[in-house]
Short mmCIF file of C-alpha atoms in Angstrom, two decimals:
data_model
loop_
_atom_site.label_atom_id
_atom_site.label_comp_id
_atom_site.label_asym_id
_atom_site.label_seq_id
_atom_site.Cartn_x
_atom_site.Cartn_y
_atom_site.Cartn_z
CA MET L 1 276.80 162.09 49.04
CA ASN L 2 276.57 159.57 46.13
CA THR L 3 275.85 162.31 43.64
CA GLN L 4 278.93 164.13 44.81
CA ILE L 5 281.11 161.03 44.23
CA ILE L 6 279.56 160.49 40.77
CA PHE L 7 280.07 164.15 39.98
CA ILE L 8 283.76 163.92 41.01
CA LEU L 9 284.35 160.75 38.99
CA LEU L 10 282.66 162.21 35.98
CA SER L 11 284.64 165.42 36.25
CA LEU L 12 287.92 163.42 36.56
CA MET L 13 286.87 161.33 33.59
CA ALA L 14 286.17 164.50 31.52
CA ILE L 15 289.38 166.19 32.52
CA GLY L 16 291.54 163.18 31.93
CA SER L 17 289.97 162.41 28.54
CA ALA L 18 290.40 166.11 27.48
CA VAL L 19 294.09 165.89 28.42
CA MET L 20 294.44 162.66 26.54
CA MET L 21 292.62 164.20 23.61
CA LEU L 22 295.09 167.12 23.53
CA ALA L 23 298.15 164.94 24.15
CA SER L 24 297.30 162.30 21.49
CA LYS L 25 299.37 162.49 18.34
CA ASN L 26 297.05 160.32 16.33
CA PRO L 27 293.99 162.34 15.14
CA VAL L 28 291.73 159.30 15.23
CA LYS L 29 292.61 158.56 18.84
CA SER L 30 292.08 162.23 19.66
CA ILE L 31 288.55 162.12 18.25
CA LEU L 32 287.86 158.99 20.24
CA TRP L 33 288.99 160.63 23.49
CA LEU L 34 286.72 163.63 22.64
CA ILE L 35 283.82 161.17 22.40
CA VAL L 36 284.62 160.04 25.99
CA VAL L 37 284.51 163.68 27.00
CA PHE L 38 281.03 164.01 25.46
CA PHE L 39 279.89 160.93 27.43
CA ALA L 40 281.19 162.44 30.71
CA ILE L 41 279.41 165.70 29.98
CA SER L 42 276.24 163.69 29.33
CA GLY L 43 276.61 162.21 32.77
CA HIS L 44 276.75 165.73 34.22
CA TYR L 45 273.53 166.46 32.40
CA ILE L 46 271.82 163.45 33.91
CA LEU L 47 273.04 164.62 37.41
CA LEU L 48 271.36 167.92 36.68
CA ASN L 49 268.07 166.20 35.89
CA ALA L 50 268.35 167.12 32.20
CA GLN L 51 267.88 163.82 30.50
CA PHE L 52 266.89 165.30 27.20
CA LEU L 53 270.13 167.28 26.97
CA ALA L 54 272.09 164.22 27.83
CA VAL L 55 270.50 162.10 25.15
CA VAL L 56 270.78 164.89 22.52
CA ASN L 57 274.47 165.25 23.55
CA ILE L 58 275.13 161.56 22.98
CA ILE L 59 273.14 161.35 19.74
CA VAL L 60 274.12 164.55 18.09
CA TYR L 61 277.63 165.23 19.25
CA ALA L 62 279.10 161.83 20.16
CA GLY L 63 277.20 160.12 17.39
CA ALA L 64 276.73 162.27 14.32
CA ILE L 65 279.41 164.97 14.56
CA MET L 66 282.20 162.73 15.83
CA VAL L 67 281.51 160.22 13.06
CA LEU L 68 281.70 163.15 10.59
CA PHE L 69 285.05 164.11 12.13
CA LEU L 70 286.34 160.53 11.85
CA PHE L 71 285.17 160.34 8.28
CA VAL L 72 286.97 163.55 7.29
CA VAL L 73 290.17 162.62 9.08
CA MET L 74 290.17 159.15 7.45
CA LEU L 75 289.29 160.79 4.10
CA MET L 76 292.26 163.17 4.36
CA ASN L 77 294.73 160.23 4.86
CA LEU L 78 297.21 161.97 7.08
CA ASN L 79 300.56 160.43 6.72
CA ALA L 80 303.82 161.25 8.41
CA GLU L 81 305.56 161.60 5.03
CA THR L 82 303.20 164.44 3.94
CA GLU L 83 303.40 166.26 7.27
CA PRO L 84 304.59 169.87 6.85
CA VAL L 85 307.91 171.02 8.31
CA LYS L 86 307.54 172.12 11.91
CA ASN L 87 308.35 175.70 12.67
CA TYR L 88 309.85 175.77 16.11
CA ARG L 89 309.49 179.55 16.35
CA LEU L 90 305.68 179.17 16.11
CA GLN L 91 305.78 176.38 18.70
CA PHE L 92 307.73 178.66 21.08
CA ILE L 93 305.29 181.50 20.59
CA GLY L 94 302.34 179.10 21.20
CA VAL L 95 303.94 177.80 24.41
CA ILE L 96 304.51 181.42 25.60
CA SER L 97 300.91 182.59 24.79
CA GLY L 98 299.40 179.42 26.36
CA GLY L 99 301.41 179.96 29.51
CA SER L 100 300.38 183.58 29.64
CA LEU L 101 296.77 182.56 29.35
CA LEU L 102 297.27 179.99 32.09
CA LEU L 103 298.80 182.62 34.39
CA ILE L 104 295.93 185.05 33.69
CA LEU L 105 293.33 182.32 34.45
CA LEU L 106 295.13 181.28 37.63
CA THR L 107 295.38 184.92 38.86
CA PHE L 108 291.70 185.39 38.11
CA LEU L 109 290.74 182.19 40.00
CA MET L 110 292.91 183.19 43.04
CA ARG L 111 291.19 186.56 43.40
CA THR L 112 287.69 185.19 43.00
CA PRO L 113 285.89 184.47 46.20
CA VAL L 114 284.87 180.88 46.94
CA ALA L 115 281.18 180.39 46.31
CA GLN L 116 278.87 178.55 48.69
CA PRO L 117 277.81 175.07 47.47
CA VAL L 118 274.53 175.13 45.50
CA GLN L 119 271.84 172.67 46.34
CA MET L 120 270.39 170.91 43.41
CA LYS L 121 266.62 171.37 43.04
CA VAL L 122 264.68 168.32 41.98
CA GLY L 123 261.97 169.23 39.55
CA GLU L 124 260.53 168.35 36.17
CA SER L 125 262.15 171.13 34.16
CA GLY L 126 264.74 168.92 32.42
CA LEU L 127 262.49 165.91 31.84
CA ILE L 128 261.60 164.90 28.32
CA GLY L 129 257.82 164.64 29.05
CA LYS L 130 257.67 168.17 30.22
CA LEU L 131 259.71 169.38 27.31
CA GLY L 132 257.55 167.44 24.94
CA MET L 133 254.30 168.79 26.27
CA THR L 134 255.65 172.36 26.07
CA LEU L 135 256.90 171.75 22.49
CA PHE L 136 253.78 170.20 21.18
CA GLN L 137 251.26 172.35 23.01
CA ASN L 138 252.81 175.89 22.75
CA TYR L 139 255.22 175.56 19.82
CA VAL L 140 253.53 173.27 17.31
CA LEU L 141 253.64 175.65 14.37
CA PRO L 142 257.33 176.61 14.65
CA PHE L 143 258.20 173.04 15.21
CA GLU L 144 256.49 171.97 11.98
CA ILE L 145 257.92 174.92 10.04
CA SER L 146 261.35 173.92 11.16
CA SER L 147 260.74 170.31 10.05
CA VAL L 148 259.65 171.50 6.58
CA LEU L 149 262.77 173.74 6.38
CA PHE L 150 264.98 170.73 7.25
CA LEU L 151 263.21 168.62 4.65
CA SER L 152 263.69 171.24 2.02
CA ALA L 153 267.30 171.57 2.86
CA MET L 154 267.81 167.84 2.56
CA VAL L 155 266.07 167.76 -0.85
CA GLY L 156 268.25 170.66 -1.97
CA ALA L 157 271.37 168.88 -0.80
CA VAL L 158 270.41 165.77 -2.77
CA ILE L 159 269.65 167.76 -5.89
CA ILE L 160 272.94 169.69 -5.64
CA GLY L 161 274.79 166.43 -5.11
CA LYS L 162 273.25 164.63 -8.01
CA ARG L 163 273.76 167.51 -10.43
CA ASN L 164 277.21 166.30 -11.46
#
């Protein structure tokens, strides 16, 4: 029962944050709301006993990619004076196409039979220890090759960046 309540709270948090992300007029605030969505999704991963995915989601998406998005948005220096003129015809077409998509999705959901609730299986498939043992026992060579490729890509990026 507790996991259902946590699931519902995380789902409401994800949906509410996604709506706020879309409704926000400031791009920085929109990115911050997207970070909240990523944290809610990580909570869902933890409920599914996939702690590694939750940690990777927080580190990679909420950490690195969102910082990159914030950096790009702040680097672009979006001001209201430089904003292009709004085309109301395009906005009308967007509202019509979005409403059509919503109607199609609602029609599809109404015709789909309701599925029976799925019981979560508790196991070790999503745990970090099991993943690490599989990674370092069965896939050592591909793991090391990928690390060398990443290292060579970083060296190449530094060389290209220092060329000027």
